[in-house]
CSV table of C-alpha atoms in Angstrom, one decimal:
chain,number,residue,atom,x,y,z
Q,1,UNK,CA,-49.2,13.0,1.5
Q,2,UNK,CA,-45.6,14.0,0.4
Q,3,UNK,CA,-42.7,12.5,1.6
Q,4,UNK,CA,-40.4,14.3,4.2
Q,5,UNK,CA,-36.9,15.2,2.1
Q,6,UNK,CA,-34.0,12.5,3.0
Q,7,UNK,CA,-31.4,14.3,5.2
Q,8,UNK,CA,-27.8,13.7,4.0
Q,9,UNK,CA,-27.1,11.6,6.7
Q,10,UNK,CA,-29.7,9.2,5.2
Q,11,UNK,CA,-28.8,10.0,1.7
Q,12,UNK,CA,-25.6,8.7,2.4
Q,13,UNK,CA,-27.0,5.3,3.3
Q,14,UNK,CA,-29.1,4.6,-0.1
Q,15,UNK,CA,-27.6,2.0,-2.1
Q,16,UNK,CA,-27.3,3.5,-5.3
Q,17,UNK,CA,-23.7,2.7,-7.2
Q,18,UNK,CA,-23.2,-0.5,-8.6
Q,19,UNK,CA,-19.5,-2.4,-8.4
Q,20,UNK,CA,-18.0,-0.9,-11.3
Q,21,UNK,CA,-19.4,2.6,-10.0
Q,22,UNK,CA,-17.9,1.9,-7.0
Q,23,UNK,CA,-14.8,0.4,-8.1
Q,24,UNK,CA,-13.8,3.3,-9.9
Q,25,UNK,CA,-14.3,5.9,-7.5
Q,26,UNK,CA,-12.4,4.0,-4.8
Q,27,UNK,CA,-9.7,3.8,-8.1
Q,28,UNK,CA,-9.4,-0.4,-7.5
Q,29,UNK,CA,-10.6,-2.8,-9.8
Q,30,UNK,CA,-13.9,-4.6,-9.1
Q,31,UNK,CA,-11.9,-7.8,-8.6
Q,32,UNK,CA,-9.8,-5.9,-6.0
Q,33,UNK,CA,-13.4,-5.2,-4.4
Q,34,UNK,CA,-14.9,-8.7,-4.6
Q,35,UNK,CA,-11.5,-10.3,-2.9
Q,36,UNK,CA,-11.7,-7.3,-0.1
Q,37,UNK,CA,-15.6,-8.4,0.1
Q,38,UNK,CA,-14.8,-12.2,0.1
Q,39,UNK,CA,-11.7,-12.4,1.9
Q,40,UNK,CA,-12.6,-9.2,4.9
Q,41,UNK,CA,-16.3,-8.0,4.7
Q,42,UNK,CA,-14.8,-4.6,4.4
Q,43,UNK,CA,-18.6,-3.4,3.5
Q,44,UNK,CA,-21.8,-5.4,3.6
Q,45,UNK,CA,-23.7,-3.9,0.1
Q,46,UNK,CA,-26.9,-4.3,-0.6
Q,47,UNK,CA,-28.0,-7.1,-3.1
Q,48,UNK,CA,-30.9,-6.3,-5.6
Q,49,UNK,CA,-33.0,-9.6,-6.5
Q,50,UNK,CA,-30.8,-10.0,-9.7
Q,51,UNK,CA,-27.6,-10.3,-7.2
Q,52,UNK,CA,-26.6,-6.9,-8.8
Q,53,UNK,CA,-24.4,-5.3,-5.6
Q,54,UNK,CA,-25.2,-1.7,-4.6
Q,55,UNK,CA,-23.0,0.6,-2.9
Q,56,UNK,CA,-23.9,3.5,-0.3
Q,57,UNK,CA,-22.0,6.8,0.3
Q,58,UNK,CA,-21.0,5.9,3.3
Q,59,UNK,CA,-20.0,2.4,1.6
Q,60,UNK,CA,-17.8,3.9,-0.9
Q,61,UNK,CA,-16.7,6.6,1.9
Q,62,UNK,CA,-15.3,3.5,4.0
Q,63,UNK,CA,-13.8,1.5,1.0
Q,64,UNK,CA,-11.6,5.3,0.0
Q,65,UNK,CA,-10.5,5.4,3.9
Q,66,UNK,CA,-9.1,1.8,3.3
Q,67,UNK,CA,-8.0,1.7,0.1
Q,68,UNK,CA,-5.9,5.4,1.2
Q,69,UNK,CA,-4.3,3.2,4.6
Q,70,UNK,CA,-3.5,0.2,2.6
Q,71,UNK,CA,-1.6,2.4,0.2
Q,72,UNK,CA,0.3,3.5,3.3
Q,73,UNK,CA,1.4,0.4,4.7
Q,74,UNK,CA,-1.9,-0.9,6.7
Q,75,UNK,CA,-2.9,-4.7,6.7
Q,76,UNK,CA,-6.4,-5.3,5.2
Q,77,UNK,CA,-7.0,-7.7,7.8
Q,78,UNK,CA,-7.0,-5.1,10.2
Q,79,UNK,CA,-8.7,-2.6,8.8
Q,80,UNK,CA,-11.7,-4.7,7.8
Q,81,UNK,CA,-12.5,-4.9,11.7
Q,82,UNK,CA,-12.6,-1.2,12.1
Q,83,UNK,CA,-15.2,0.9,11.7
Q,84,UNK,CA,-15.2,3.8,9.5
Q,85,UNK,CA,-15.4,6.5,12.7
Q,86,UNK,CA,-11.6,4.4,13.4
Q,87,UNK,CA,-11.0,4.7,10.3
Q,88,UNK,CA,-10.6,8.1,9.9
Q,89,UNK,CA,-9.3,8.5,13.2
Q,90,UNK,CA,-6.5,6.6,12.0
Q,91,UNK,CA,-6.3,8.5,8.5
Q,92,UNK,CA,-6.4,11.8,10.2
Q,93,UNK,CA,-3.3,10.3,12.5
Q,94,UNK,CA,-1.8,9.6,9.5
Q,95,UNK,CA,-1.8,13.0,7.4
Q,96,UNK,CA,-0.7,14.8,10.7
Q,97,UNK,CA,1.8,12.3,10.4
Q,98,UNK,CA,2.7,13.1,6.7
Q,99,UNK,CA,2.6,16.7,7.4
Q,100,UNK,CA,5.4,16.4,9.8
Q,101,UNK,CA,7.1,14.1,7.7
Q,102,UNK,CA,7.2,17.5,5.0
Q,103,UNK,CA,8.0,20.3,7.0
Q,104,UNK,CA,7.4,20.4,11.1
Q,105,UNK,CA,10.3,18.2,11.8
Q,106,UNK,CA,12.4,18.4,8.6
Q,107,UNK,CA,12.1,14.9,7.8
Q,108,UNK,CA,13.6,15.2,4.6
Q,109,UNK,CA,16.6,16.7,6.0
Q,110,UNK,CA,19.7,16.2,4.1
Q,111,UNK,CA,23.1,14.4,5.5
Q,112,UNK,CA,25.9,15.8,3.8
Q,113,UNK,CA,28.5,12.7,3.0
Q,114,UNK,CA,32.5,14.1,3.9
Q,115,UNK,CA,34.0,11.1,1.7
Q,116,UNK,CA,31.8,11.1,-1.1
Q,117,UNK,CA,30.4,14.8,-1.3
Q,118,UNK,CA,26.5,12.8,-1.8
Q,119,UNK,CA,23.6,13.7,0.3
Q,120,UNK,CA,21.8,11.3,1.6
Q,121,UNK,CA,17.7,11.4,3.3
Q,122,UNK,CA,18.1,10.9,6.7
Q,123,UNK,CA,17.0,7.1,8.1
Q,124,UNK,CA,15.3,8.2,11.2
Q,125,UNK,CA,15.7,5.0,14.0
Q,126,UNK,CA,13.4,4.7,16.7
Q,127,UNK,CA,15.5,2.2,19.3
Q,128,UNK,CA,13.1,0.4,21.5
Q,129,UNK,CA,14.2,-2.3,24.4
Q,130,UNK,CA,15.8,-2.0,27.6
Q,131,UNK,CA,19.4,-2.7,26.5
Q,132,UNK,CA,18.7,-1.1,22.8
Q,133,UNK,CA,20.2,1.8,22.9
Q,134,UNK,CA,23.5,0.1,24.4
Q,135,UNK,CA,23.9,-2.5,22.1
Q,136,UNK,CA,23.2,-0.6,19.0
Q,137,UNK,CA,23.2,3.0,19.3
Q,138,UNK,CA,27.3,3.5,18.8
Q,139,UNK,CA,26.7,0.9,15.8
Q,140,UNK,CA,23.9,3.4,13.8
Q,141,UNK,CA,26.0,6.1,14.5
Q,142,UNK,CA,28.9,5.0,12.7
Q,143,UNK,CA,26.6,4.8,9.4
Q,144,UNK,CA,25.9,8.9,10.2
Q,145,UNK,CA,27.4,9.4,6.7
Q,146,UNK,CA,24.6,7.5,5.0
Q,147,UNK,CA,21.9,9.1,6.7
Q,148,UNK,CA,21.1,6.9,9.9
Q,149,UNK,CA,19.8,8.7,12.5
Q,150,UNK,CA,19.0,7.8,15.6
Q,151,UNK,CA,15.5,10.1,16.8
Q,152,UNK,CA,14.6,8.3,20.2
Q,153,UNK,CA,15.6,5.4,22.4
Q,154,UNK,CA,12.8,3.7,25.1
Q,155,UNK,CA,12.9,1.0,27.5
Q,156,UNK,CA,9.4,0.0,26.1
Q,157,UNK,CA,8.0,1.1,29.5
Q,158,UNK,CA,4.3,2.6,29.1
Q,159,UNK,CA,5.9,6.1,30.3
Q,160,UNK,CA,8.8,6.0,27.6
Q,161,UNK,CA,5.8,5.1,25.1
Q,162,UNK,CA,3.8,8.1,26.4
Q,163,UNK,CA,7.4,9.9,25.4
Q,164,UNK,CA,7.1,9.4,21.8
Q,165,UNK,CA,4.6,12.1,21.0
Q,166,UNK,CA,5.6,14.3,18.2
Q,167,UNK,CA,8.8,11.6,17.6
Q,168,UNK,CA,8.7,10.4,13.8
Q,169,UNK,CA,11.0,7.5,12.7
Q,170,UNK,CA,11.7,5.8,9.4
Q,171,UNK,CA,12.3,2.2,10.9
Q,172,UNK,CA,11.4,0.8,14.9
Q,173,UNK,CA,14.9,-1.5,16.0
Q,174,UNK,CA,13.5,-3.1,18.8
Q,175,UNK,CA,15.9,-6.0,20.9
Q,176,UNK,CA,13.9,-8.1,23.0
Q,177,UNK,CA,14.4,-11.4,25.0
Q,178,UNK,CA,11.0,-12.5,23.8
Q,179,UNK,CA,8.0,-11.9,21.2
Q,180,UNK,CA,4.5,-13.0,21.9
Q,181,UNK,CA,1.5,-12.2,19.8
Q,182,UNK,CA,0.9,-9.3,22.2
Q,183,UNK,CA,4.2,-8.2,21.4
Q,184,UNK,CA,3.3,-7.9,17.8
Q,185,UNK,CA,0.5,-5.8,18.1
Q,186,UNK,CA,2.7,-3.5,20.6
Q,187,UNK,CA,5.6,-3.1,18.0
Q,188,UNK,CA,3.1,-2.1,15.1
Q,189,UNK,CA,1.0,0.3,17.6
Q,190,UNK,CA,4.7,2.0,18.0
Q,191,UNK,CA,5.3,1.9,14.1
Q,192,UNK,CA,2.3,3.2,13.6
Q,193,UNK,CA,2.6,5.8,16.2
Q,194,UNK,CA,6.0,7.3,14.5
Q,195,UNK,CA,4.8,6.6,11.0
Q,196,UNK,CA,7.2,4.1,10.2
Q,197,UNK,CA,7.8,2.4,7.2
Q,198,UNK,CA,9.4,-0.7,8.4
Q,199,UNK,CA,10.2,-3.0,12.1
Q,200,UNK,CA,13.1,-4.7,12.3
Q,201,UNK,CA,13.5,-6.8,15.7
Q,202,UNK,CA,16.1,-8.5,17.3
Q,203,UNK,CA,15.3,-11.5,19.5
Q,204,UNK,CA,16.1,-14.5,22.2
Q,205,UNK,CA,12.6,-16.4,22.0
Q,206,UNK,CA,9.3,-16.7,19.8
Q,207,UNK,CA,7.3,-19.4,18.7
Q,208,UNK,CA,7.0,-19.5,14.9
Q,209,UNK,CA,3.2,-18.2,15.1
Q,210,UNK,CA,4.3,-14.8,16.3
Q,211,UNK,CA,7.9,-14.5,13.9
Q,212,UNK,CA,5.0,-15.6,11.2
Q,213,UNK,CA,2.8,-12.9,11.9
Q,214,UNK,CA,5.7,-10.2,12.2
Q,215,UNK,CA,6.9,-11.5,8.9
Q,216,UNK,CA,3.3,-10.8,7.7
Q,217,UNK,CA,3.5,-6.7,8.3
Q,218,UNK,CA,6.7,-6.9,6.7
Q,219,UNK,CA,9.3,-6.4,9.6
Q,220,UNK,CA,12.6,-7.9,9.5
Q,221,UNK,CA,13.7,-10.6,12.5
Q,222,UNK,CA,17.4,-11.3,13.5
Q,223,UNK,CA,17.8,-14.3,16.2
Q,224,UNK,CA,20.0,-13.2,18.7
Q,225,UNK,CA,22.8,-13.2,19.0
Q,226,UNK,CA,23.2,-11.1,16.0
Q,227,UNK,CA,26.3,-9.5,14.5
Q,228,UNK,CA,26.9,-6.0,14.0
Q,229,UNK,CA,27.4,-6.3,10.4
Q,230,UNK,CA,25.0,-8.1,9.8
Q,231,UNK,CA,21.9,-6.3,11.3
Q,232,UNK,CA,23.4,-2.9,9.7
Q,233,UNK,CA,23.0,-4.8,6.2
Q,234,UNK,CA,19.9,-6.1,6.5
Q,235,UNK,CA,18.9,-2.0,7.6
Q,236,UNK,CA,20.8,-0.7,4.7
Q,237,UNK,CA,19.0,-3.2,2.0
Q,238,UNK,CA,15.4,-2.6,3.4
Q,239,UNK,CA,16.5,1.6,2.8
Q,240,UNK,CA,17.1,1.0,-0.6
Q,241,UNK,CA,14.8,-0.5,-1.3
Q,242,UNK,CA,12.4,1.7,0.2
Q,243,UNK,CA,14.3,4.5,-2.1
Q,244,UNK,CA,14.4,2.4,-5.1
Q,245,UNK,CA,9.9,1.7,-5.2
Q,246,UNK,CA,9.9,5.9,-3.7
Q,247,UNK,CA,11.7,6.5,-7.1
Q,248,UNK,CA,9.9,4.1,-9.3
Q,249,UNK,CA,6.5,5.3,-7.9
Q,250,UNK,CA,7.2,9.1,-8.7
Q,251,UNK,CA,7.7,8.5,-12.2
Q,252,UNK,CA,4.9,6.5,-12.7
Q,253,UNK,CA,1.5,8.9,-12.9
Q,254,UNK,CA,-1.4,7.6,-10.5
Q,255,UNK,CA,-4.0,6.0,-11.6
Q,256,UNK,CA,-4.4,4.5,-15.1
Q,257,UNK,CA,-7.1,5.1,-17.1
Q,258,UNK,CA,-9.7,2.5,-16.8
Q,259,UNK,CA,-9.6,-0.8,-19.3
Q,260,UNK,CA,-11.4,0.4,-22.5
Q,261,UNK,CA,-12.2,-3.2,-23.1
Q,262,UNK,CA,-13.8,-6.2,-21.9
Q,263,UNK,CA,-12.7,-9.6,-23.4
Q,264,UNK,CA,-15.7,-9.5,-25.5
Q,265,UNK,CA,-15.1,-6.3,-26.8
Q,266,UNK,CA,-11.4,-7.2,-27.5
Q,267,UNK,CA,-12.5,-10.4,-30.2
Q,268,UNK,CA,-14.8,-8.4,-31.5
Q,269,UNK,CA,-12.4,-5.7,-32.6
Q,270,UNK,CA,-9.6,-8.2,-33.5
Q,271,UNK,CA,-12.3,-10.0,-35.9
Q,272,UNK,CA,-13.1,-6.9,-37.3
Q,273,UNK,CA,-9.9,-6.8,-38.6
Q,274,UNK,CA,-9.1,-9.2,-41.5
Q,275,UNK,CA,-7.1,-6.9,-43.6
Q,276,UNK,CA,-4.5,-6.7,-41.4
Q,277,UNK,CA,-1.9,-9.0,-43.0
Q,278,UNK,CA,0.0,-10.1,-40.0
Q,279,UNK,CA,-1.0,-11.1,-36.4
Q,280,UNK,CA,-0.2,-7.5,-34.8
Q,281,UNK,CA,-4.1,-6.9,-33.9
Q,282,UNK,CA,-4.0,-10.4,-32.0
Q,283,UNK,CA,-0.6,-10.3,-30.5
Q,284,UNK,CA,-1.7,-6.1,-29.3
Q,285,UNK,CA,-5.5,-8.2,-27.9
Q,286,UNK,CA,-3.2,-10.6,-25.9
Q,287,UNK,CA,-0.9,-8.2,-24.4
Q,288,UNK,CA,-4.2,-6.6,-23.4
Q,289,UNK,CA,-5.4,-9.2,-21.9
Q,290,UNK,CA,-2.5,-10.6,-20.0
Q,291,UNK,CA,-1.3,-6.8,-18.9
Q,292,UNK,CA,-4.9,-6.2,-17.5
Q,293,UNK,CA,-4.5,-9.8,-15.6
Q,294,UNK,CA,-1.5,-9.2,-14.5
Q,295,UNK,CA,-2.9,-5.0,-13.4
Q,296,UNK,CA,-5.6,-7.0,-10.9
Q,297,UNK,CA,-3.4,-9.5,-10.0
Q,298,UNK,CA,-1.1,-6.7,-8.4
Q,299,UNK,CA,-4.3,-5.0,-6.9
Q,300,UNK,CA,-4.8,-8.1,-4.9
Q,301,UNK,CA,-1.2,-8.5,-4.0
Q,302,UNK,CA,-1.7,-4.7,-2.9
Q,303,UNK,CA,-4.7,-5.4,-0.4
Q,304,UNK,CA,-2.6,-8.8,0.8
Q,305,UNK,CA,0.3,-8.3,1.3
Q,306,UNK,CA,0.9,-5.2,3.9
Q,307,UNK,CA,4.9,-5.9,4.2
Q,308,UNK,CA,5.2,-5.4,0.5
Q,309,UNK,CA,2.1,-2.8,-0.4
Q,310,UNK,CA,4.5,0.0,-1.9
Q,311,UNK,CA,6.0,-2.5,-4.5
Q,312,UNK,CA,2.7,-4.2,-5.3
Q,313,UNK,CA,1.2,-0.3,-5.6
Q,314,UNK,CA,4.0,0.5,-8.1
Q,315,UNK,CA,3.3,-2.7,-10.4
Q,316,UNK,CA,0.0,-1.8,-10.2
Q,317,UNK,CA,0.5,1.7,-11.8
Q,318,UNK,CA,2.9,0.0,-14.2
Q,319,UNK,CA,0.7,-2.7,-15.8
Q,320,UNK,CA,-1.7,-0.4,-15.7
Q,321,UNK,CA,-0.2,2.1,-17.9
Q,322,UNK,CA,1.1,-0.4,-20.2
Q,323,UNK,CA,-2.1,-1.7,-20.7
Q,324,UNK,CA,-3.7,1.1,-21.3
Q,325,UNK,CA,-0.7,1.8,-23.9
Q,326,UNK,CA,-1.5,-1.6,-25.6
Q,327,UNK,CA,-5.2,-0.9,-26.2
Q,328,UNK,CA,-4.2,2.6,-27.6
Q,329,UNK,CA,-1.7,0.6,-30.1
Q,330,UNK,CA,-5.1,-1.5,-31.0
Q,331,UNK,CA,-7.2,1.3,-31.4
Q,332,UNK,CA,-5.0,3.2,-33.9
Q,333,UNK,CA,-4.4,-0.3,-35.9
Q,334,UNK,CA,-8.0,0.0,-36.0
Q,335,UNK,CA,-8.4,3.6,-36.9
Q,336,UNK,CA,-6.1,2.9,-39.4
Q,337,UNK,CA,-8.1,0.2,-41.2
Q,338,UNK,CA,-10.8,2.6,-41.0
Q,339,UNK,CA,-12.9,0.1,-38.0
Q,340,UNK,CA,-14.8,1.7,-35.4
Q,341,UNK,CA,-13.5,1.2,-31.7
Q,342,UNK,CA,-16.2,0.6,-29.1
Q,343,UNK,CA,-15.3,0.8,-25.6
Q,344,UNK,CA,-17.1,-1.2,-22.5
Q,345,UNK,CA,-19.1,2.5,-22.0
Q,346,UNK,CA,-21.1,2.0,-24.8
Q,347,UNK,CA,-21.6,-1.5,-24.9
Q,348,UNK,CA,-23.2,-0.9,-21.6
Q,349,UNK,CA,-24.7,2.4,-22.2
């Protein structure tokens, strides 16, 4: 008697991609996916009685959704407890977001400086707090001519949340007497409500759990009472730097080709090599190695460290480039001593 065809639905839930499979179609490496395993049970795959892993559709599906959020500012920690039907709630929140952010609401509007005759992208502030607006509002607008813009202003009420539909802000200033840990996941529900990249808070009273766990997702405190100045610094230096990764990651291409070698493969092709006078073929195996160390060790910084995932995403890209670079400067020594250059494909084919 045949077997009834598999519907996709149950296709999707074979296990049928091994970690490096699965690694390279989420575009992390499969150290990246063992620490998200490890560390956050982002997926539970399926173990073959060698201990060889094996990834579903749907298991690969989910680790793309996270891997896509982390990349836009989301802690891992978080996103390990969701499942994937959240998960792409919150990814479809986010494109809509993104699709304000480059058109609907001319976010990339331009702020024309009198003095300087430079334009400037706007800084889009979101003021949240009872006495916010008050205390600050007069203070951003003076710092118009660098692009600070002030988009919204609530008490933090549940009817002036309800308000911020369709509002998109760069950075959340909230000023508030007190921060508890429900306070925390309030003021990143906000930021992530207006897609923002950043939460900068000014307060009376917190115990160091919850400034610890607001220092985690990256936001900025200020004890009050804080001076002007001050607080207007600490927003201009998180802009640029903001502007200064934006740059760095558009002139690096996305993603690196994979490593063509394992450290196996690397002594092997350096030993393979004894006409080569000098120690270039060794010194090219060692940058190798330490740039592809140094590519996973950014990975995990990536999936660890929300507050600074942009950065940690652009040295990513970097190492991995240069790594890739470095094996390329092998492989021609190579092809120039007339060796030939196995790759990790073949020694596994």
């Amino acid at each position: 008697m045949s077997e009834e065809p598999r519907s996709k639905a149950e296709d999707a839930l074979v296990p049928s991609y091994r970690s490096s499979a699965a690694a390279r179609m989420v575009n992390i490496p499969v150290a990246t996916l063992r620490v998200w395993e490890r560390r956050y049970q982002v997926v539970g795959p399926t173990q073959t009685p060698s201990g060889q892993r094996l990834y579903s559709s749907q298991d690969v599906r989910r680790l793309v959704l996270i891997k896509q959020l982390v990349n836009r500012g989301h802690g891992i920690g978080m996103l390990a407890r969701m499942d994937t039907a959240a998960l792409q709630d919150l990814m479809d929140e986010a494109d809509q977001t993104e699709s304000v952010l480059n058109g609907a609401v001319a976010p990339v509007e331009r702020v024309r400086s009198d003095e300087a005759g430079r334009h400037h992208e706007s800084i889009r502030v979101l003021l949240v707090g009872k006495d916010a607006a008050l205390r600050w509002q007069d203070h951003l607008h003076s710092f118009k001519d660098d692009g600070v813009l002030v988009v919204k202003a609530i008490d933090g009420s549940p009817a002036s949340e309800l308000s911020l539909r369709g509002v998109v802000a760069d950075l959340v200033l909230a000023d508030l007497p007190a921060l508890h840990m429900e306070t925390v996941d309030w003021l990143v529900r906000l930021q992530r409500l207006v897609g923002a990249r950043q939460i900068l808070t000014v307060y009376g009273f917190a115990s160091s759990q919850v400034t610890g766990a607001l220092h985690a997702r990256g936001a900025i405190l200020h004890r009050a009472p804080v001076a002007a100045p001050e607080l207007m610094q600490s927003l201009m230096d998180a802009v640029r730097g903001w502007r200064s990764v934006a740059r760095g990651l558009r002139h690096v291409p996305d993603p690196a080709p994979s490593p063509r070698f394992d450290s196996a493969l690397l002594a092997g092709l350096v030993q393979s090599m004894p006409r080569v006078a000098c120690e270039c073929p060794q010194h090219l195996a060692h940058l190798v190695t330490l740039l592809g160390q140094f590519e996973s060790y950014s990975a995990d910084c990536e999936s660890r460290e929300p507050a600074d995932v942009a950065l940690h995403a652009y040295l990513y890209r970097v190492a991995g480039h240069a790594r890739a670079l470095m094996e390329e400067a092998l492989i021609t020594v190579a092809q120039a001593e007339g060796i030939p250059v196995p790759d990790k494909a073949q020694a596994t084919a």
